[in-house]
PDB file of C-alpha atoms in Angstrom:
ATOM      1  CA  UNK Z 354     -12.583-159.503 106.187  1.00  0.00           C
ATOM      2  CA  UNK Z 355     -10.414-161.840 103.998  1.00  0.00           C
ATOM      3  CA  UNK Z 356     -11.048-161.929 100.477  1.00  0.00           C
ATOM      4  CA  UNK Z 357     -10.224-165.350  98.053  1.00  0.00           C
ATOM      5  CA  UNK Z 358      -7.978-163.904  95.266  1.00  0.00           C
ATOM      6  CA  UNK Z 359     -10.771-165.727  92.868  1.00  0.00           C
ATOM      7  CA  UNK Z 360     -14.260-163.674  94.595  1.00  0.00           C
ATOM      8  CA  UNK Z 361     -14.064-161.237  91.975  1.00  0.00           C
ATOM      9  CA  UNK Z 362     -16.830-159.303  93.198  1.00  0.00           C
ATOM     10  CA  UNK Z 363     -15.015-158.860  96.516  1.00  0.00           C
ATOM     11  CA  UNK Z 364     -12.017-157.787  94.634  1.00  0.00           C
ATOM     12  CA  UNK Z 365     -13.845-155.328  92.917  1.00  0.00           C
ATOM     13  CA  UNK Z 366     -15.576-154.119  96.158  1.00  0.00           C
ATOM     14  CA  UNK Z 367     -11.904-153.908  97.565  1.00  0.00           C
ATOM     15  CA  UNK Z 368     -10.480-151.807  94.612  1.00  0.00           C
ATOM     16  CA  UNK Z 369     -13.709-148.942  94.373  1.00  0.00           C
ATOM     17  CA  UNK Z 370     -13.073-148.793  98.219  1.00  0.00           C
ATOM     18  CA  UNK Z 371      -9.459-147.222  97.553  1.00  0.00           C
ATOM     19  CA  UNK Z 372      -7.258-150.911  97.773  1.00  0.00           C
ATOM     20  CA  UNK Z 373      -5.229-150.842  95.217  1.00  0.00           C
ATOM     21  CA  UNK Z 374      -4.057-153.925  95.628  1.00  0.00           C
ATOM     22  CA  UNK Z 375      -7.310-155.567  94.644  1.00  0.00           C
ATOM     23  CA  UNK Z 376      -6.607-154.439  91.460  1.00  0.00           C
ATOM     24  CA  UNK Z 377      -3.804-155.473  91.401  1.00  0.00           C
ATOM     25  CA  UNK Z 378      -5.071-159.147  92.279  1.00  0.00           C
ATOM     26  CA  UNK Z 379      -7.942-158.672  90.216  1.00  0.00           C
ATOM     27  CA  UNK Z 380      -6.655-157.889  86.898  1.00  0.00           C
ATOM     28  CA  UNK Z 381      -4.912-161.559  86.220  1.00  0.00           C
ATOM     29  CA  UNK Z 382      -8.159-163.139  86.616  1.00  0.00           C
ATOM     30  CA  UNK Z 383     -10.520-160.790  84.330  1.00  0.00           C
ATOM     31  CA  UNK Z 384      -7.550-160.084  81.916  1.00  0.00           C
ATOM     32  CA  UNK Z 385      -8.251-163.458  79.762  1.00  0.00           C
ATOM     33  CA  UNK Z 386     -11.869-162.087  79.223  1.00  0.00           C
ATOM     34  CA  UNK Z 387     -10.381-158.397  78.595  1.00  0.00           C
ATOM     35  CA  UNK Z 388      -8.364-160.196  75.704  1.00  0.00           C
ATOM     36  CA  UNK Z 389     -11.501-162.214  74.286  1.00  0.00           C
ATOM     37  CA  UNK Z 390     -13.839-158.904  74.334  1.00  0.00           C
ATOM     38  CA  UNK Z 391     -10.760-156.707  72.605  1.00  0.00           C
ATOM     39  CA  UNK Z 392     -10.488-159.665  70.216  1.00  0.00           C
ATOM     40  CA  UNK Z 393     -14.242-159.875  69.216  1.00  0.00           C
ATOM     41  CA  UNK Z 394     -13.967-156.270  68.775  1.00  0.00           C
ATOM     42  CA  UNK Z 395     -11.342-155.914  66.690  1.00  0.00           C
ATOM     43  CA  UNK Z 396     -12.506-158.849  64.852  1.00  0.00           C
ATOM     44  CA  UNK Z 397     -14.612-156.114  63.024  1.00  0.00           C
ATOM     45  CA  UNK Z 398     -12.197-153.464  62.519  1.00  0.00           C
ATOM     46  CA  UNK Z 399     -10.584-152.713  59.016  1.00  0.00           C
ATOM     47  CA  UNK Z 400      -7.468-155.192  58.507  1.00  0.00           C
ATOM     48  CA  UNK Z 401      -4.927-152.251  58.998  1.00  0.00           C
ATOM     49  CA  UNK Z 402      -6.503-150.623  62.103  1.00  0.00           C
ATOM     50  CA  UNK Z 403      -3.600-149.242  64.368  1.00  0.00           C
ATOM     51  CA  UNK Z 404      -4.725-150.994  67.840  1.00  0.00           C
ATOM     52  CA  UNK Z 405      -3.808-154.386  69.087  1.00  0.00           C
ATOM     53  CA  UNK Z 406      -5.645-157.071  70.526  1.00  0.00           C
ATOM     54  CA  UNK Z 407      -3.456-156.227  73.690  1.00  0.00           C
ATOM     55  CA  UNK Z 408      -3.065-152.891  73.109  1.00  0.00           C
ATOM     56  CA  UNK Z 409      -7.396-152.335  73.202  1.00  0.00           C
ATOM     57  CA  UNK Z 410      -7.016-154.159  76.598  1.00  0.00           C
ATOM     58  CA  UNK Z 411      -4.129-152.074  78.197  1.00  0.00           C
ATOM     59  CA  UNK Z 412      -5.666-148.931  76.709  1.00  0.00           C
ATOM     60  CA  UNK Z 413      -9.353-149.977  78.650  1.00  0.00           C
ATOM     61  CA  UNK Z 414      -7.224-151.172  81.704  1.00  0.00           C
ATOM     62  CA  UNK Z 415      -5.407-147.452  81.512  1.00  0.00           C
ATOM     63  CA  UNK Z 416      -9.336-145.884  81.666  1.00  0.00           C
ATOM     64  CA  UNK Z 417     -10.893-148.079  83.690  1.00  0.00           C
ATOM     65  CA  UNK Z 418      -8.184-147.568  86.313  1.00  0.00           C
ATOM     66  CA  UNK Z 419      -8.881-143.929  86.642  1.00  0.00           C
ATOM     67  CA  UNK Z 420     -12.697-144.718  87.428  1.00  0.00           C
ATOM     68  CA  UNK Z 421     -13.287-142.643  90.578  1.00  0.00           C
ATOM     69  CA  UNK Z 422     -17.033-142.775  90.525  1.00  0.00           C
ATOM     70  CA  UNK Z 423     -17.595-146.412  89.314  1.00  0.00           C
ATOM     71  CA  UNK Z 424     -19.542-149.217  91.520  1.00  0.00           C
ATOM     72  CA  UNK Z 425     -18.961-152.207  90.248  1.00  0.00           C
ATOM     73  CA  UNK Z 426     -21.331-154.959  91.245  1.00  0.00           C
ATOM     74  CA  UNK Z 427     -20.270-158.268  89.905  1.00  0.00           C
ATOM     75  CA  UNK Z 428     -17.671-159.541  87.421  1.00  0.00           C
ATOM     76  CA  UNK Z 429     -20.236-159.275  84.694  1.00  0.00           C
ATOM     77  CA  UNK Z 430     -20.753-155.782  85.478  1.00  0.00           C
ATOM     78  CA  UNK Z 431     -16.846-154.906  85.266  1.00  0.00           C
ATOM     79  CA  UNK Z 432     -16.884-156.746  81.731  1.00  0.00           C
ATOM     80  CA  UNK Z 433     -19.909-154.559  80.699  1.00  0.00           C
ATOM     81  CA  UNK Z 434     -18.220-151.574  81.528  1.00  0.00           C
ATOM     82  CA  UNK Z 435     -14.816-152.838  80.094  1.00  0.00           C
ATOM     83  CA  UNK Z 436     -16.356-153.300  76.715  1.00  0.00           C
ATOM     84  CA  UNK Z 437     -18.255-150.117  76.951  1.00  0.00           C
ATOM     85  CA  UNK Z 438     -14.518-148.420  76.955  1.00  0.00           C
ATOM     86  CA  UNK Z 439     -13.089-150.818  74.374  1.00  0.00           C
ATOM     87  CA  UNK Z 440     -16.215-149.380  72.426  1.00  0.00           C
ATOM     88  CA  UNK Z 441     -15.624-145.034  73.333  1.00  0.00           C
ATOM     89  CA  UNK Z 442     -11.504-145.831  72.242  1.00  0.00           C
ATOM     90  CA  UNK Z 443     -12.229-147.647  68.890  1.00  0.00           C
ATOM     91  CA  UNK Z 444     -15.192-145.027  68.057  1.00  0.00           C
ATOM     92  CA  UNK Z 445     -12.148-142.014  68.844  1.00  0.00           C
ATOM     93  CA  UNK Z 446      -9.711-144.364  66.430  1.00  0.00           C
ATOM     94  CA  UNK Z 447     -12.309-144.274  63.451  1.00  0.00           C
ATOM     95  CA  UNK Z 448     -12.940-140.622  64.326  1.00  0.00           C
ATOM     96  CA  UNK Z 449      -9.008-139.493  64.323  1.00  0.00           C
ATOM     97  CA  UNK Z 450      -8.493-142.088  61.133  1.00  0.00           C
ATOM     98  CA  UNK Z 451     -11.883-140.858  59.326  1.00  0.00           C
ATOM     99  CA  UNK Z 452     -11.320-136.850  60.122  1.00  0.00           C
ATOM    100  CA  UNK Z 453      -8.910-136.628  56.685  1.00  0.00           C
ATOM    101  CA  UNK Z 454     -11.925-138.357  55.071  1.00  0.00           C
ATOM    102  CA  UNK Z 455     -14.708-136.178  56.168  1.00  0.00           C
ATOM    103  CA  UNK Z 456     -17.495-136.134  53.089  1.00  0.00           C
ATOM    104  CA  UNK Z 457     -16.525-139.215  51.228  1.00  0.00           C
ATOM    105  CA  UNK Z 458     -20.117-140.089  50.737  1.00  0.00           C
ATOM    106  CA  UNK Z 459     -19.575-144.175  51.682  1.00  0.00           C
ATOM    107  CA  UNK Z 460     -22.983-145.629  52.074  1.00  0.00           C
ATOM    108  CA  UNK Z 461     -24.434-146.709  55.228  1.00  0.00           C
ATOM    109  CA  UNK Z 462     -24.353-150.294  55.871  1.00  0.00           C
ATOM    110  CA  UNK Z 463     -27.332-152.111  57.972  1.00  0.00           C
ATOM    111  CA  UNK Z 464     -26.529-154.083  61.367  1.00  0.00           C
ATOM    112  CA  UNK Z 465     -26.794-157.365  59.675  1.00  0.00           C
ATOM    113  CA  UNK Z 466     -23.906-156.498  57.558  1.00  0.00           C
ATOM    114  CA  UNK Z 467     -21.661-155.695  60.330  1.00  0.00           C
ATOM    115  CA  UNK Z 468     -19.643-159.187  60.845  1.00  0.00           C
ATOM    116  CA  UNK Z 469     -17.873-158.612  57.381  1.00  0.00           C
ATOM    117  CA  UNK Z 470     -18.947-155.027  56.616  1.00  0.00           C
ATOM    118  CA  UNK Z 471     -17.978-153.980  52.798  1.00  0.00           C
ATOM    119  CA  UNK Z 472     -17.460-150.545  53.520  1.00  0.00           C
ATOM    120  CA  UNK Z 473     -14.979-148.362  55.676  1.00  0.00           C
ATOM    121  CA  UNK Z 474     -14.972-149.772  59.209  1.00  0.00           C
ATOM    122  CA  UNK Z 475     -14.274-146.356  60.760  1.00  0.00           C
ATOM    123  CA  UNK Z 476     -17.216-144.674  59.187  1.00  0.00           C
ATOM    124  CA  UNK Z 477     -19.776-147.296  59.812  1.00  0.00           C
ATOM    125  CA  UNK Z 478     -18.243-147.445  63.582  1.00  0.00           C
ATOM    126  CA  UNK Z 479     -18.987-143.987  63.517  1.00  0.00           C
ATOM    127  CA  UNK Z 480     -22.667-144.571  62.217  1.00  0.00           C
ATOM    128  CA  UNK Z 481     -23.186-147.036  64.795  1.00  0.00           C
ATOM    129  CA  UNK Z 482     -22.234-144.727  67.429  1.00  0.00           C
ATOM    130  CA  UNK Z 483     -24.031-142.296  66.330  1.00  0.00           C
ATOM    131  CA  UNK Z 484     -27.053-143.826  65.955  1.00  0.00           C
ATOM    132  CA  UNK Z 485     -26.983-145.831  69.476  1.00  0.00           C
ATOM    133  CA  UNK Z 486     -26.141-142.676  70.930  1.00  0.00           C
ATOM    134  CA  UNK Z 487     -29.678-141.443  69.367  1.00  0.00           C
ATOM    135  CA  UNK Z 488     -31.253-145.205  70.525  1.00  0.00           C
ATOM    136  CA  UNK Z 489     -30.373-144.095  74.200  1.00  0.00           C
ATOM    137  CA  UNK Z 490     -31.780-141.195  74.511  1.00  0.00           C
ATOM    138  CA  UNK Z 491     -34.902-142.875  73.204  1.00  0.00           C
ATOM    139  CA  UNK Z 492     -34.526-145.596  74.756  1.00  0.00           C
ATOM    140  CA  UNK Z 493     -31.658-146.903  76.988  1.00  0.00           C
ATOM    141  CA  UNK Z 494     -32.379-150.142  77.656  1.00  0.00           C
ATOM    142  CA  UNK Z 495     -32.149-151.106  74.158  1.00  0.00           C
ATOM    143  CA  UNK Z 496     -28.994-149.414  73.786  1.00  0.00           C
ATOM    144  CA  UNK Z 497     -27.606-151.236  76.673  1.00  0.00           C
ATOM    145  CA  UNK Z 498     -28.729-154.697  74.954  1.00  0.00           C
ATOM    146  CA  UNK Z 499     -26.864-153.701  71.813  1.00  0.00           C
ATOM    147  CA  UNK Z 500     -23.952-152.919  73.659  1.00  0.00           C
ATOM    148  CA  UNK Z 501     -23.723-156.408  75.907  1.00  0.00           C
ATOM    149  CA  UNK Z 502     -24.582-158.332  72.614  1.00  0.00           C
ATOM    150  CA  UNK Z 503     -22.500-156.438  70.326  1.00  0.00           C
ATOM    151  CA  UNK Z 504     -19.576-155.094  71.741  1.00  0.00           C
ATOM    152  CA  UNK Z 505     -19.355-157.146  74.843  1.00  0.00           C
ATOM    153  CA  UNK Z 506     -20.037-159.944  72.964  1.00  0.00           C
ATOM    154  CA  UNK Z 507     -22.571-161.745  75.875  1.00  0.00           C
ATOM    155  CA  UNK Z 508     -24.923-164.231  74.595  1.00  0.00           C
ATOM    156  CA  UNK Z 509     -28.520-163.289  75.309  1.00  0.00           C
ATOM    157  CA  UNK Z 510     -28.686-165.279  78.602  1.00  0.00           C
ATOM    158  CA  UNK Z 511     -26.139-163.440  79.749  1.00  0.00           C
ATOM    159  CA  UNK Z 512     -27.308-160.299  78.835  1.00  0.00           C
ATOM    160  CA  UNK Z 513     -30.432-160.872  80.469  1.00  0.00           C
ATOM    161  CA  UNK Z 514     -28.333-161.650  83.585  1.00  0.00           C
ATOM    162  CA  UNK Z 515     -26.646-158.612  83.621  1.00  0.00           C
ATOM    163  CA  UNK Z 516     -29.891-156.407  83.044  1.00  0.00           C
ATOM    164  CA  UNK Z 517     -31.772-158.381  85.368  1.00  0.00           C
ATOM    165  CA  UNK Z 518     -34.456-159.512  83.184  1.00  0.00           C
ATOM    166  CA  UNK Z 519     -36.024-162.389  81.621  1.00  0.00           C
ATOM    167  CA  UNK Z 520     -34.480-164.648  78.617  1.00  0.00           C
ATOM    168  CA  UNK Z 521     -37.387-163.735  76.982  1.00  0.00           C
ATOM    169  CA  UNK Z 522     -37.055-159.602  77.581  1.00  0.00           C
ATOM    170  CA  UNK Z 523     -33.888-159.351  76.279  1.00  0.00           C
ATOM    171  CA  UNK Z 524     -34.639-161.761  73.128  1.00  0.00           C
ATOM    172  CA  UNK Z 525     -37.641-159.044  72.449  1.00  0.00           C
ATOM    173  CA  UNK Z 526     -35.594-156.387  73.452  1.00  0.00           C
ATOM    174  CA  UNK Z 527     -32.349-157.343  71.264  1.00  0.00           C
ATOM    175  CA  UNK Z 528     -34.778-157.381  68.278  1.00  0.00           C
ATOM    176  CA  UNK Z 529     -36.631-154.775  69.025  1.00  0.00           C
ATOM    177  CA  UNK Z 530     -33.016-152.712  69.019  1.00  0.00           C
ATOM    178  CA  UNK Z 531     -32.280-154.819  65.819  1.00  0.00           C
ATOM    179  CA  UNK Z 532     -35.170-153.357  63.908  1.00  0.00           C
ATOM    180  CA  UNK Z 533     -34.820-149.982  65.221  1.00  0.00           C
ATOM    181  CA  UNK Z 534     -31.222-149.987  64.152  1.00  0.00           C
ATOM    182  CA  UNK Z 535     -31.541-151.427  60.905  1.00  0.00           C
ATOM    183  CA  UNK Z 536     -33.855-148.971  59.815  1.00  0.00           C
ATOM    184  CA  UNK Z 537     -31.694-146.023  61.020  1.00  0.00           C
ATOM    185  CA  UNK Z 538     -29.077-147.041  59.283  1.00  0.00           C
ATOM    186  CA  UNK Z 539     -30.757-147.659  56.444  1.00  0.00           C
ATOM    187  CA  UNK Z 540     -32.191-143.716  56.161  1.00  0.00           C
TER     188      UNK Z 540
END
């Protein structure tokens, strides 16, 4: 079966099989995407943080390339999974650059603070983490919304697209996770 260089979904198919030369192929045409998610990420990390733009994106590629177990469905799928490993290696950067700081009483900050937060970027990363980690054991649907609106930076159409839902579940669902997170990191 001949794949197009641009069926990313075939590509993907292709690579999980054991080709590595999907990957290969593949790579070129997600990498502009890679770049935008790192960006958006970084976009609300402290001004000194130690990764890249680039450096987010080779450091995902690096993880994402040792996947054994991963079935990737569609390109949207690949992305969500991308951005949930840009998300695990900037939560281990604020835990490496916040373990000197450990007790330095910072306040938490709520989610609606977070595209200019006031307060040590590391530590509220670390707050966020913590408390979607708690959202998806509750929950993990919610969780999963947060993490395609927040760190993969889909709009909610899209988000609903990749969850398989409704426009309108995911709206209700992204403030339902909203709410939940505000007030838990507001306690």
């Amino acid at each position: 079966m001949a794949i197009d260089d641009g069926d990313v979904t075939g590509l993907l198919a292709m690579w999980v099989s054991g080709d590595r030369s999907a990957l290969d192929r593949l790579i070129p045409l997600v990498y502009d995407e890679l770049r935008t998610l790192a960006h958006l990420q970084l976009r609300r990390e402290r001004p000194d943080a130690t990764l890249a733009t680039t450096a987010l994106v080779h450091e995902a590629y690096l993880r994402l390339v040792d996947q054994t177990r991963a079935r990737f469905e569609t390109r949207s799928h690949f992305l969500n999974v991308a951005a949930q490993m840009m998300r695990r290696i900037l939560v281990d950067e604020a835990r490496k650059r916040r373990s000197g700081k450990r007790g330095s009483g910072k306040p938490r900050v709520s989610l609606d603070d977070v595209p200019e937060p006031s307060v040590d970027p590391a530590g509220y990363l670390l707050e966020l983490d913590e408390a979607l980690t708690k959202l998806e054991s509750l929950d993990p649907k919610l969780s999963r919304v947060v993490e395609l609106r927040y760190f993969g930076g889909l709009t909610l159409e899209e988000t609903a697209e990749v969850l398989g839902v409704s426009t309108t579940a995911a709206w209700r669902d992204w403030n339902t996770a909203r709410a939940w997170l505000h007030d838990e990191l507001s306690a």
